[in-house]
Short mmCIF file of C-alpha atoms in Angstrom, two decimals:
data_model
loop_
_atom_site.label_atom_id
_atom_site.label_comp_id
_atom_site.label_asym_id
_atom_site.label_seq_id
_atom_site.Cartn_x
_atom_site.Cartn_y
_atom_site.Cartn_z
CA UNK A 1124 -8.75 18.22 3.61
CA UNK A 1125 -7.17 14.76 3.81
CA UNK A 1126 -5.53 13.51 0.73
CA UNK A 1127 -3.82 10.18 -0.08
CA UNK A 1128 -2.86 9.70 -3.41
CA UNK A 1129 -0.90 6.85 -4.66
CA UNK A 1130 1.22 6.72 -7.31
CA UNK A 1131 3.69 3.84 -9.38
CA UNK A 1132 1.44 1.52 -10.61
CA UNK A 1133 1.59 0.58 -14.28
CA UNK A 1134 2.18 -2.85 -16.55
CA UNK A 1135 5.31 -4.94 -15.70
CA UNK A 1136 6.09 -8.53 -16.64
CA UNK A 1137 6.93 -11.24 -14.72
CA UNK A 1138 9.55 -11.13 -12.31
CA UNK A 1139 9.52 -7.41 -12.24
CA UNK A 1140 9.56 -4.67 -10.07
CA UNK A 1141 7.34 -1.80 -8.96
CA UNK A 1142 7.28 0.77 -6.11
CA UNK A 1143 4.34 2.25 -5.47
CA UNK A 1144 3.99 5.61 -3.55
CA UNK A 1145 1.43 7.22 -1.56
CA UNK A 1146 1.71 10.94 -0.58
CA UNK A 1147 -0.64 12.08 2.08
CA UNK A 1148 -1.65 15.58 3.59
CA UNK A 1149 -4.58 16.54 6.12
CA UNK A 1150 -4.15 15.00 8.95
CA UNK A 1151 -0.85 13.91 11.54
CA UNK A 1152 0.43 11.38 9.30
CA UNK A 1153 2.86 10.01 12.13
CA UNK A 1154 0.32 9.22 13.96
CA UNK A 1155 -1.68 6.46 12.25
CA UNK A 1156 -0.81 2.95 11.33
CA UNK A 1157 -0.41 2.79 7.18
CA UNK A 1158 -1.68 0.01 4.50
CA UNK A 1159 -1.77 -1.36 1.50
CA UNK A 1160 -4.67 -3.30 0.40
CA UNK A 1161 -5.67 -5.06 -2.72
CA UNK A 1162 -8.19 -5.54 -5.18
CA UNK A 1163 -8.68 -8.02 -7.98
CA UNK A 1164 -11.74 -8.10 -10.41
CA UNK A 1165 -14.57 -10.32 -9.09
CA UNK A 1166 -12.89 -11.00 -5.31
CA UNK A 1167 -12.64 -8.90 -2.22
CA UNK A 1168 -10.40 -6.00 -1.43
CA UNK A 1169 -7.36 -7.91 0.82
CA UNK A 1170 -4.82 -6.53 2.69
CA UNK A 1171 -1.42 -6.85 1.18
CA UNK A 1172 1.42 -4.59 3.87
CA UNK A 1173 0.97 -2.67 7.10
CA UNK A 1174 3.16 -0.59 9.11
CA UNK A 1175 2.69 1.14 12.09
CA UNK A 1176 3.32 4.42 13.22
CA UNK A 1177 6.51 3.66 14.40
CA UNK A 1178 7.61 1.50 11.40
CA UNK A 1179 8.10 -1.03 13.46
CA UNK A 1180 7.77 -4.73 12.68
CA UNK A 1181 5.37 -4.65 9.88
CA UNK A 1182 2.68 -7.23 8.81
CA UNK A 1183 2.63 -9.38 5.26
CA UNK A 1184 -0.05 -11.57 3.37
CA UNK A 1185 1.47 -14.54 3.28
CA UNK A 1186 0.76 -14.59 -0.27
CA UNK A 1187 3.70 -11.29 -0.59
CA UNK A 1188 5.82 -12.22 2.25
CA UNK A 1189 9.49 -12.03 1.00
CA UNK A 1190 8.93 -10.44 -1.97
CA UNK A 1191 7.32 -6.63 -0.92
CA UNK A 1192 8.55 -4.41 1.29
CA UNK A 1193 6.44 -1.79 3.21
CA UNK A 1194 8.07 1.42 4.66
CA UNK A 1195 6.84 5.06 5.61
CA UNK A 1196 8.34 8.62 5.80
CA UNK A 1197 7.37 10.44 8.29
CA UNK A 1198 8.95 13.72 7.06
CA UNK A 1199 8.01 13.15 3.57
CA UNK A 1200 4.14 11.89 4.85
CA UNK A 1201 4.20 9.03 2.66
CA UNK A 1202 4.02 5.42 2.60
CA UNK A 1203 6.15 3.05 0.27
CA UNK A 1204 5.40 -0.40 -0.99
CA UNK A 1205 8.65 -2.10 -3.18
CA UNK A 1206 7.43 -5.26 -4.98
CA UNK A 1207 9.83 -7.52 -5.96
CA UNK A 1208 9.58 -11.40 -8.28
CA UNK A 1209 5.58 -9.72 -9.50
CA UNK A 1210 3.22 -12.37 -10.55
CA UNK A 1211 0.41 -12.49 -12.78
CA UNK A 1212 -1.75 -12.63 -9.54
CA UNK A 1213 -0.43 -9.84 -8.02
CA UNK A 1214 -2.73 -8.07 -10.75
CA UNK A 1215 -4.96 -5.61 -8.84
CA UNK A 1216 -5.65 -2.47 -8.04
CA UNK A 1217 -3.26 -1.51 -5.16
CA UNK A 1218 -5.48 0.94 -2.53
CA UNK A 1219 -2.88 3.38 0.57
CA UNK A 1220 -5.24 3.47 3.87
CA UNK A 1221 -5.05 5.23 6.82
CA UNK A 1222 -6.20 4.01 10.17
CA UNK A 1223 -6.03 5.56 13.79
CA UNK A 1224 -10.41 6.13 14.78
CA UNK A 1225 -11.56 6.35 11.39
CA UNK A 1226 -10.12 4.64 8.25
CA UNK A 1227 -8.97 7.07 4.72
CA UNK A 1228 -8.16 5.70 1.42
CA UNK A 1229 -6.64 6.93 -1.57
CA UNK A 1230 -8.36 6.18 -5.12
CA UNK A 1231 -5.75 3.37 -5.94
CA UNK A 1232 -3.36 2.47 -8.81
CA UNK A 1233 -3.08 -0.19 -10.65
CA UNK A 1234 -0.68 -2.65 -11.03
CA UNK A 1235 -0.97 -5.34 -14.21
CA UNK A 1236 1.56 -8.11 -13.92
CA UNK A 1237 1.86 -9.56 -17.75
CA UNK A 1238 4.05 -10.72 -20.38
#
C-alpha cells in the first residue's frame, strides 16, 4: 500500500521557519522524482519544490526561490522541504507527490503564516 504522509505544518509568524516532512512507504522511493505543491483557498494547487531521484539540481517557484530548500532521503524514504523568511502568502496547504508513470499524494499539512 503506498503511503505518503506529511508532517510539520502548523502556525508561524512572519519571518519564521518551518520544515515540513513527508515519510513514504509502498513503492521504490529512489526511484521517482519528489514534490511539493501548494494550495491556497479559492486558487489552484501550484507547485512550490521538486527534486529528482538523484537530488540533483532541484526546481523552485520563483515565488520561494532563496528562501525553501527541498531535499530527500533515500534511506529514510522521505522528502524534506525547510522554509525560511515565511510570508503571509505562503499560507496554504502544503501537498508531498510522487511521480515516475503515475502520480501519489499525501493528504497535506498546513502551513498558516500569521502574526
Amino acid at each position: 500500500q503506498v503511503r505518503l504522509v506529511e508532517s510539520g505544518g502548523g502556525l508561524v509568524q512572519p519571518g519564521g521557519s518551518l520544515t515540513l516532512s513527508c515519510a513514504t512507504s509502498g513503492f521504490t522511493f529512489s526511484t521517482y522524482t519528489m514534490s511539493w505543491y501548494r494550495q491556497a483557498p479559492g486558487k489552484e494547487r501550484e507547485l512550490v519544490a521538486q527534486i529528482t531521484r538523484f537530488g540533483g539540481s532541484p526546481n523552485y517557484a520563483d515565488s520561494v526561490k532563496g528562501r525553501f530548500t527541498i531535499s530527500r532521503d533515500n534511506v529514510k524514504n522521505t522528502v524534506y522541504l525547510q522554509m525560511n523568511s515565511l510570508k503571509p502568502e505562503d499560507t496554504a496547504v502544503y501537498y508531498c507527490n510522487a511521480r515516475r508513470s503515475v502520480d501519489w499524494w499525501g493528504q497535506g499539512t498546513q502551513v498558516t503564516v500569521s502574526s
